[in-house]
Amino acid sequence: MKNLLLSAICIVSLFLSSCQNWIDVNPKTDIEAEEFFTSEDGFKSALTGLYSMMVLEKSYGRQMTFDFVEKLVQRYDNYPAGTVTDEERAAIYKYGETTSSKNAIAEIWLKLYNEIANINNFLQYLETNGDVIVTEGYRDLMKGEALGLRAFHYFDLLRLWGPIYSQDSTKACIPYREQFNSESAPLMAANEVMKRIVADLKAAEELLKNDPMNYENVADEPFIGYRKHRMNKYAVKAMLARVYLYMGNKTQAANYAREVINDSGLRLVRDNREDVSSYGETIFGLSMYNMEEKLAAYWKDATTFDTQYYISRTNISSVFETNSGIGLNDMRYRSNYGFIHTSANLFLCRKYLGASGMYGEKIPLIRLAEMYYILAESVALSECGQYINAVKNARGISRAYDVGTDVTEEQRLEELNKEYQKEFFAEGQYFYFLKRHNMKTFYRCPVENFSAYVLPVPDDEKTYGEAEKSFKRK
């Protein structure tokens, strides 16, 4: 087993090193890319490169998971001066004035569009040079993955820069491009972007219908064996569940969420001492090599905390409902399970500590628990409790605190609000739940009548063309 793992690491390392040239290509100087897409192995390496870009800190390796998007919901307590006022905490929402917010917004925008440009480049070469892919079915798998990845990126751009969809779905919000070139594009209406996202996902679903999802033959063929956490057929179906719920189509959302739960083979994690990020139930996620060193400024197990993203006892007690006894056995809270508890009453989430073993150095982007929550939100009120309870019980919460069958819409929403807060700590998903429901307040919200759900398009990025021209990786 050890030799197989070492072999797999070597293969992946070769893929990552070989894909650096094409990742850095520019629309005006893409000779290297033309040389790269001349073999099946070249396409495999290029596809791996699409994932490797997402692990960078300006993307899902930091900003889009535990950093900026989580700070928008006031997760952490590591303020340099100690005690901080509501006014100081609210400064993050002055998107055009506060330097840190302005820089983060511009950086995320540019990075996500950079990744989309690379995806479009890959798809373009797949159309023109795809005949070099000779293994039966591989071309469809590659195209399906790439379309799913494009939809994933555009959906997150829409969730950040788009309007409250249920209130103003026709508002122009982000540029949308399917071609790899340097021409600019105007802002597109949110509902039109969503149509294209759904079209990509439906096309991907068809292309991936024969996805073997074979996790056993890694040594024989890594391209097939390493599909478990890639944009495989169940990741695409999970994205469709996410997207349809965002659009308000609860019937379709429930259908896809139920299919993932029933057919993916994944089960809810019940013990996160080793599997710190619940990667065993991850439908789509990334691996970050040398995570402990790369993220030490944010997540580091130490005797004292400095720059780490810790939270206070008051904060953690409220989020996980420990004062009432509900969350005392919740693995998402317990010491050396979900958090490190210190004698100084400071608490550090364990998800990004780079734990050793098969579940170490992982970044979950879609997990099975979310499918249960989507199903709970989409079915009749009398049914919703069973899906919320399934997650709560798996995490260690007593059945004495189960959600019953006689609940109101307001009670369902409040239960889901509590669960999203607990389940996706430091994963960047809670903000999207609040925005989807246009919540006017949330725990630790520093302003009255909260409305800062729409990020402004960066000053220098009014069109997609600017992002495309600034194509060099940074």
Coordinates of C-alpha atoms in Angstrom, one line a residue:
M1 CA 0.0 0.0 0.0
K2 CA 2.8 2.4 0.9
N3 CA 4.5 1.8 -2.5
L4 CA 1.2 2.4 -4.3
L5 CA 0.8 5.7 -2.4
L6 CA 4.3 6.8 -3.2
S7 CA 3.8 5.9 -6.9
A8 CA 0.6 7.9 -7.0
I9 CA 2.3 10.9 -5.4
C10 CA 5.0 10.7 -8.0
I11 CA 2.5 10.6 -10.8
V12 CA 0.6 13.5 -9.5
S13 CA 3.8 15.5 -8.9
L14 CA 4.7 14.9 -12.5
F15 CA 1.3 16.1 -13.6
L16 CA 1.6 19.3 -11.5
S17 CA 5.1 20.1 -12.7
S18 CA 4.3 19.5 -16.3
C19 CA 1.2 21.7 -16.3
Q20 CA 2.9 24.9 -15.1
N21 CA 3.7 26.1 -18.6
W22 CA 0.2 26.0 -19.9
I23 CA -1.3 27.4 -16.7
D24 CA 0.7 30.6 -17.4
V25 CA -0.2 31.0 -21.0
N26 CA -1.5 34.3 -22.4
P27 CA -4.0 34.6 -25.2
K28 CA -1.4 36.4 -27.3
T29 CA 1.4 33.9 -26.7
D30 CA -0.1 30.5 -26.5
I31 CA 2.5 28.5 -28.5
E32 CA 3.5 26.5 -25.4
A33 CA -0.2 25.5 -24.9
E34 CA -0.4 24.3 -28.5
E35 CA 2.6 22.1 -28.0
F36 CA 1.1 20.8 -24.7
F37 CA -2.2 19.5 -26.0
T38 CA -0.8 17.0 -28.4
S39 CA -1.3 13.8 -26.4
E40 CA -3.7 12.1 -24.1
D41 CA -1.2 12.4 -21.2
G42 CA -0.9 16.1 -22.0
F43 CA -4.7 16.5 -21.6
K44 CA -4.6 14.5 -18.4
S45 CA -1.9 16.8 -17.0
A46 CA -3.8 19.9 -18.1
L47 CA -6.9 18.7 -16.3
T48 CA -4.9 18.1 -13.2
G49 CA -3.6 21.7 -13.6
L50 CA -7.1 23.1 -13.4
Y51 CA -7.5 21.7 -9.9
S52 CA -4.0 22.7 -8.8
M53 CA -4.8 26.4 -9.5
M54 CA -7.8 26.2 -7.2
V55 CA -5.7 25.3 -4.2
L56 CA -3.8 28.6 -4.4
E57 CA -4.4 31.1 -1.5
K58 CA -6.2 33.7 -3.6
S59 CA -8.7 31.0 -4.5
Y60 CA -10.1 28.1 -2.6
G61 CA -6.8 27.5 -0.7
R62 CA -7.7 30.5 1.5
Q63 CA -9.9 33.4 0.4
M64 CA -12.9 31.5 -0.9
T65 CA -13.0 29.1 2.0
F66 CA -11.8 30.1 5.5
D67 CA -10.7 33.7 5.0
F68 CA -12.6 36.5 3.3
V69 CA -15.9 34.8 2.8
E70 CA -15.9 33.6 6.4
K71 CA -14.9 37.0 7.7
L72 CA -18.0 38.4 6.1
V73 CA -20.0 36.4 8.7
Q74 CA -17.8 37.5 11.6
R75 CA -16.4 34.1 12.4
Y76 CA -13.2 34.9 14.2
D77 CA -11.9 36.8 17.3
N78 CA -8.2 37.2 16.5
Y79 CA -8.2 41.0 16.4
P80 CA -4.8 42.5 17.0
A81 CA -6.0 45.0 19.6
G82 CA -8.1 42.4 21.5
T83 CA -11.5 44.0 22.2
V84 CA -13.0 45.4 19.1
T85 CA -16.1 47.5 18.6
D86 CA -19.0 46.7 16.3
E87 CA -18.0 49.7 14.2
E88 CA -14.6 48.3 13.7
R89 CA -15.9 44.8 12.8
A90 CA -18.4 46.4 10.4
A91 CA -15.5 48.0 8.4
I92 CA -15.2 44.9 6.3
Y93 CA -18.5 45.8 4.6
K94 CA -17.2 49.1 3.3
Y95 CA -16.1 47.3 0.2
G96 CA -15.0 50.3 -1.7
E97 CA -13.2 52.0 1.2
T98 CA -11.6 49.5 3.5
T99 CA -8.2 48.5 1.9
S100 CA -8.3 44.9 3.0
S101 CA -11.8 44.3 1.6
K102 CA -11.1 46.2 -1.6
N103 CA -7.9 44.2 -2.2
A104 CA -9.5 40.8 -1.3
I105 CA -12.4 41.5 -3.7
A106 CA -10.2 42.4 -6.6
E107 CA -7.9 39.5 -5.9
I108 CA -10.7 36.9 -5.8
W109 CA -12.4 38.3 -8.9
L110 CA -9.2 38.2 -10.9
K111 CA -8.2 34.7 -9.7
L112 CA -11.6 33.1 -10.4
Y113 CA -11.7 34.6 -13.9
N114 CA -8.1 33.5 -14.4
E115 CA -9.2 29.9 -13.6
I116 CA -12.2 30.2 -15.9
A117 CA -10.0 31.3 -18.7
N118 CA -7.8 28.2 -18.2
I119 CA -10.9 26.0 -18.2
N120 CA -12.1 27.7 -21.4
N121 CA -8.7 27.2 -22.9
F122 CA -8.8 23.5 -22.0
L123 CA -12.3 23.1 -23.5
Q124 CA -11.2 24.9 -26.7
Y125 CA -8.2 22.5 -27.2
L126 CA -10.4 19.6 -26.4
E127 CA -12.6 20.5 -29.4
T128 CA -9.7 21.1 -31.7
N129 CA -7.1 18.5 -30.6
G130 CA -9.3 16.0 -28.7
D131 CA -8.7 13.3 -31.2
V132 CA -5.4 12.6 -29.6
I133 CA -7.3 11.2 -26.6
V134 CA -7.5 7.5 -27.7
T135 CA -8.8 5.7 -24.5
E136 CA -12.5 5.1 -24.9
G137 CA -14.6 7.4 -22.8
Y138 CA -11.8 9.6 -21.6
R139 CA -12.7 12.6 -23.8
D140 CA -16.2 12.6 -22.5
L141 CA -14.9 12.4 -18.9
M142 CA -12.5 15.3 -19.4
K143 CA -15.1 17.5 -21.0
G144 CA -17.7 16.7 -18.4
E145 CA -15.2 17.6 -15.6
A146 CA -14.2 20.8 -17.3
L147 CA -17.8 21.9 -17.8
G148 CA -18.6 21.1 -14.2
L149 CA -15.6 23.1 -13.0
R150 CA -16.6 26.1 -15.2
A151 CA -20.1 26.0 -13.7
F152 CA -18.7 25.7 -10.2
H153 CA -16.6 28.9 -10.7
Y154 CA -19.4 30.9 -12.3
F155 CA -21.8 29.9 -9.6
D156 CA -19.5 31.2 -6.8
L157 CA -19.0 34.4 -8.7
L158 CA -22.7 34.8 -9.0
R159 CA -23.2 34.0 -5.3
L160 CA -20.8 36.8 -4.4
W161 CA -21.4 39.5 -7.0
G162 CA -24.9 38.6 -8.0
P163 CA -28.1 40.1 -6.5
I164 CA -30.4 38.4 -4.0
Y165 CA -31.7 36.0 -6.6
S166 CA -35.2 35.6 -5.3
Q167 CA -35.7 39.4 -5.4
D168 CA -34.0 40.6 -8.5
S169 CA -32.9 37.8 -10.8
T170 CA -32.6 40.0 -13.9
K171 CA -30.0 42.4 -12.5
A172 CA -26.7 42.6 -14.6
C173 CA -23.9 41.3 -12.3
I174 CA -20.9 39.5 -13.9
P175 CA -19.4 39.0 -17.3
Y176 CA -19.8 35.5 -18.8
R177 CA -17.5 34.1 -21.4
E178 CA -17.2 30.6 -23.0
Q179 CA -14.4 31.4 -25.3
F180 CA -10.7 31.8 -24.6
N181 CA -9.6 35.2 -26.0
S182 CA -8.9 38.8 -25.0
E183 CA -12.2 40.4 -26.1
S184 CA -14.1 42.1 -23.3
A185 CA -17.7 41.1 -22.3
P186 CA -20.5 43.1 -20.7
L187 CA -22.1 42.3 -17.4
M188 CA -24.8 39.6 -17.9
A189 CA -28.1 39.4 -16.0
A190 CA -28.1 36.9 -13.1
N191 CA -30.9 34.7 -14.6
E192 CA -29.0 34.5 -17.9
V193 CA -25.8 33.4 -16.1
M194 CA -27.8 30.8 -14.2
K195 CA -29.2 29.4 -17.5
R196 CA -25.6 28.9 -18.7
I197 CA -24.6 27.4 -15.4
V198 CA -27.4 24.9 -15.6
A199 CA -26.7 24.1 -19.3
D200 CA -23.0 23.4 -18.4
L201 CA -24.0 21.1 -15.5
K202 CA -26.7 19.3 -17.6
A203 CA -24.2 18.7 -20.4
A204 CA -21.6 17.5 -17.8
E205 CA -24.2 15.2 -16.3
E206 CA -24.8 13.6 -19.7
L207 CA -21.1 13.3 -20.5
L208 CA -20.3 11.7 -17.1
K209 CA -23.2 9.3 -17.1
N210 CA -20.8 6.4 -17.6
D211 CA -18.3 7.8 -15.1
P212 CA -16.9 4.5 -13.6
M213 CA -16.2 6.1 -10.2
N214 CA -13.7 3.3 -9.7
Y215 CA -11.7 3.9 -6.5
E216 CA -9.8 0.6 -6.5
N217 CA -7.6 0.7 -9.5
V218 CA -5.4 3.7 -8.7
A219 CA -2.2 1.8 -9.5
D220 CA -3.5 0.6 -12.9
E221 CA -4.9 4.0 -14.1
P222 CA -4.7 7.0 -11.8
F223 CA -6.9 9.1 -14.1
I224 CA -9.8 6.8 -13.2
G225 CA -8.7 5.9 -9.7
Y226 CA -8.4 9.4 -8.5
R227 CA -11.9 10.5 -9.4
K228 CA -13.4 10.2 -5.9
H229 CA -13.2 13.9 -5.0
R230 CA -12.9 15.4 -8.5
M231 CA -15.8 17.0 -10.4
N232 CA -17.2 13.5 -11.1
K233 CA -20.8 12.6 -11.9
Y234 CA -22.0 12.9 -8.2
A235 CA -20.2 16.3 -7.8
V236 CA -22.1 17.5 -10.8
K237 CA -25.4 16.2 -9.4
A238 CA -24.6 17.9 -6.1
M239 CA -23.9 21.2 -7.9
L240 CA -27.3 20.9 -9.6
A241 CA -28.9 20.4 -6.2
R242 CA -27.1 23.6 -5.0
V243 CA -28.0 25.6 -8.1
Y244 CA -31.6 24.6 -8.3
L245 CA -32.2 25.5 -4.6
Y246 CA -30.6 28.9 -5.3
M247 CA -33.0 29.4 -8.1
G248 CA -36.0 28.4 -6.0
N249 CA -36.7 25.1 -7.8
K250 CA -37.1 22.9 -4.7
T251 CA -38.4 19.9 -6.6
Q252 CA -35.3 19.6 -8.8
A253 CA -33.1 20.4 -5.8
A254 CA -34.6 17.7 -3.8
N255 CA -34.4 15.2 -6.6
Y256 CA -30.7 15.7 -7.1
A257 CA -29.9 15.9 -3.4
R258 CA -31.7 12.6 -2.8
E259 CA -29.9 10.9 -5.7
V260 CA -26.5 11.9 -4.3
I261 CA -27.4 10.7 -0.8
N262 CA -28.8 7.4 -2.1
D263 CA -26.4 6.5 -4.9
S264 CA -23.0 8.1 -4.2
G265 CA -21.9 5.5 -1.7
L266 CA -20.8 8.2 0.8
R267 CA -22.0 8.2 4.4
L268 CA -22.0 11.0 7.0
V269 CA -18.9 11.1 9.1
R270 CA -19.4 10.2 12.8
D271 CA -15.8 10.7 14.1
N272 CA -13.5 13.5 13.0
R273 CA -10.6 12.9 15.2
E274 CA -8.6 11.7 12.2
D275 CA -10.8 12.9 9.4
V276 CA -10.6 16.5 10.7
S277 CA -12.4 18.0 7.7
S278 CA -15.0 15.3 7.2
Y279 CA -13.3 14.4 3.9
G280 CA -14.8 10.9 4.1
E281 CA -18.1 12.4 3.1
T282 CA -16.7 15.0 0.6
I283 CA -18.3 14.9 -2.8
F284 CA -16.0 17.5 -4.3
G285 CA -12.8 18.8 -2.8
L286 CA -9.1 19.6 -3.2
S287 CA -5.8 18.5 -1.8
M288 CA -3.2 21.0 -0.6
Y289 CA 0.4 19.7 -0.4
N290 CA 2.3 20.8 2.7
M291 CA -0.8 22.4 4.1
E292 CA 0.6 22.7 7.7
E293 CA 3.5 24.9 6.5
K294 CA 1.5 26.9 3.9
L295 CA -1.3 27.8 6.3
A296 CA 0.7 28.2 9.5
A297 CA -0.1 31.9 9.7
Y298 CA -3.8 31.1 10.0
W299 CA -4.0 27.6 11.5
K300 CA -1.3 26.3 13.8
D301 CA -1.5 24.2 17.0
A302 CA 0.5 26.1 19.5
T303 CA 0.7 26.9 23.2
T304 CA -0.3 30.5 22.5
F305 CA -2.2 32.0 19.6
D306 CA -1.0 35.0 17.6
T307 CA -2.2 35.3 14.0
Q308 CA -4.2 32.1 14.1
Y309 CA -8.0 32.4 13.4
Y310 CA -9.2 31.5 16.9
I311 CA -12.5 32.1 18.5
S312 CA -13.6 32.9 22.0
R313 CA -15.5 30.7 24.5
T314 CA -18.5 33.0 24.2
N315 CA -18.4 32.6 20.4
I316 CA -18.0 28.9 20.3
S317 CA -20.6 28.3 23.1
S318 CA -23.2 30.3 21.2
V319 CA -22.5 28.7 17.8
F320 CA -22.5 25.1 19.1
E321 CA -25.2 25.6 21.8
T322 CA -23.0 24.2 24.6
N323 CA -24.4 26.3 27.4
S324 CA -27.8 24.5 27.0
G325 CA -26.1 21.1 26.7
I326 CA -27.1 20.5 23.1
G327 CA -23.7 20.6 21.6
L328 CA -21.5 19.2 24.3
N329 CA -21.0 15.9 22.5
D330 CA -21.1 17.4 19.0
M331 CA -17.9 16.3 17.2
R332 CA -17.8 19.6 15.4
Y333 CA -17.2 21.3 18.8
R334 CA -15.4 18.7 21.0
S335 CA -11.8 19.1 22.1
N336 CA -9.4 17.3 19.6
Y337 CA -12.4 16.5 17.4
G338 CA -13.7 19.7 15.7
F339 CA -11.6 22.2 17.7
I340 CA -8.5 22.5 19.8
H341 CA -9.6 23.8 23.3
T342 CA -6.9 25.7 25.2
S343 CA -6.6 26.7 28.8
A344 CA -6.8 30.3 27.8
N345 CA -10.4 29.7 26.6
L346 CA -9.4 30.2 23.0
F347 CA -10.5 27.7 20.4
L348 CA -8.9 26.7 17.0
C349 CA -10.7 24.8 14.3
R350 CA -8.8 21.7 13.3
K351 CA -9.9 21.5 9.6
Y352 CA -6.8 23.1 8.2
L353 CA -4.0 21.8 10.5
G354 CA -2.7 19.4 7.8
A355 CA -3.4 16.2 9.8
S356 CA -1.4 13.2 8.7
G357 CA -3.0 10.1 7.1
M358 CA -5.3 9.5 4.2
Y359 CA -7.6 12.5 5.2
G360 CA -4.8 15.0 5.8
E361 CA -4.3 18.2 3.8
K362 CA -7.8 18.3 2.4
I363 CA -10.1 21.2 1.4
P364 CA -13.8 20.1 1.2
L365 CA -15.9 22.2 -1.2
I366 CA -19.2 20.1 -1.4
R367 CA -20.0 17.6 1.4
L368 CA -22.8 15.1 1.9
A369 CA -24.2 17.1 4.9
E370 CA -25.2 19.9 2.5
M371 CA -27.3 17.5 0.5
Y372 CA -29.2 16.6 3.6
Y373 CA -29.8 20.3 4.3
I374 CA -30.9 21.0 0.8
L375 CA -33.3 18.1 1.0
A376 CA -34.6 19.4 4.4
E377 CA -35.2 22.8 2.9
S378 CA -37.0 21.4 -0.2
V379 CA -39.4 18.8 1.2
A380 CA -42.6 19.3 3.1
L381 CA -42.4 20.7 6.6
S382 CA -43.4 17.4 8.1
E383 CA -40.5 15.6 6.5
C384 CA -37.7 18.1 7.0
G385 CA -36.8 17.1 10.5
Q386 CA -35.6 13.6 9.5
Y387 CA -32.9 15.1 7.3
I388 CA -31.7 17.7 9.7
N389 CA -31.7 15.1 12.5
A390 CA -29.7 12.7 10.4
V391 CA -26.8 15.1 10.4
K392 CA -27.2 16.2 14.0
N393 CA -27.2 12.6 15.2
A394 CA -24.2 11.6 13.1
R395 CA -22.3 14.5 14.7
G396 CA -23.1 13.3 18.2
I397 CA -26.1 15.4 19.2
S398 CA -28.7 13.4 21.3
R399 CA -32.0 12.4 19.7
A400 CA -33.6 14.3 22.6
Y401 CA -32.9 17.4 20.6
D402 CA -34.4 16.1 17.3
V403 CA -36.5 18.4 15.1
G404 CA -40.1 17.1 15.2
T405 CA -42.7 16.7 12.4
D406 CA -44.8 19.7 13.5
V407 CA -42.7 22.7 12.6
T408 CA -43.4 26.0 10.9
E409 CA -41.4 27.5 8.0
E410 CA -39.8 29.9 10.4
Q411 CA -38.7 27.0 12.7
R412 CA -37.3 25.0 9.7
L413 CA -35.2 28.0 8.6
E414 CA -33.9 28.6 12.2
E415 CA -32.9 25.0 12.5
L416 CA -31.1 25.1 9.2
N417 CA -29.5 28.4 10.2
K418 CA -28.0 26.8 13.3
E419 CA -26.8 23.8 11.3
Y420 CA -25.1 25.8 8.5
Q421 CA -23.3 27.8 11.1
K422 CA -22.0 24.7 12.8
E423 CA -21.4 22.4 9.9
F424 CA -19.5 24.7 7.6
F425 CA -17.3 26.6 10.1
A426 CA -14.3 27.9 8.1
E427 CA -15.6 26.5 4.8
G428 CA -17.1 29.7 3.3
Q429 CA -20.6 28.4 2.9
Y430 CA -22.6 30.1 5.6
F431 CA -22.5 33.5 3.9
Y432 CA -24.3 32.0 0.9
F433 CA -27.1 30.6 3.1
L434 CA -27.6 34.0 4.7
K435 CA -27.6 35.7 1.3
R436 CA -30.0 33.2 -0.3
H437 CA -32.5 34.0 2.5
N438 CA -31.7 37.7 2.6
M439 CA -31.2 37.5 6.4
K440 CA -31.2 40.9 8.0
T441 CA -29.1 39.8 10.9
F442 CA -27.0 36.8 12.1
Y443 CA -25.0 35.8 15.1
R444 CA -22.4 38.6 15.9
C445 CA -23.7 40.8 13.1
P446 CA -22.3 44.2 13.8
V447 CA -24.8 46.3 11.9
E448 CA -28.6 46.7 11.9
N449 CA -30.6 45.5 9.0
F450 CA -27.7 43.8 7.3
S451 CA -27.6 44.2 3.5
A452 CA -24.0 43.9 2.4
Y453 CA -24.6 40.8 0.3
V454 CA -23.5 42.0 -3.1
L455 CA -19.8 42.6 -3.7
P456 CA -18.9 45.5 -6.1
V457 CA -17.2 44.8 -9.4
P458 CA -13.6 45.9 -8.9
D459 CA -12.8 49.3 -10.4
D460 CA -10.3 48.0 -12.9
E461 CA -12.3 44.9 -13.8
K462 CA -15.6 46.2 -15.2
T463 CA -15.3 43.7 -18.0
Y464 CA -14.1 40.2 -18.2
G465 CA -11.5 41.3 -20.8
E466 CA -9.4 43.0 -18.1
A467 CA -9.2 39.7 -16.1
E468 CA -8.2 37.9 -19.3
K469 CA -5.5 40.3 -20.1
S470 CA -4.0 40.0 -16.6
F471 CA -3.6 36.3 -17.2
K472 CA -0.3 35.6 -15.6
R473 CA -0.5 33.6 -12.4
K474 CA 0.5 35.6 -9.3

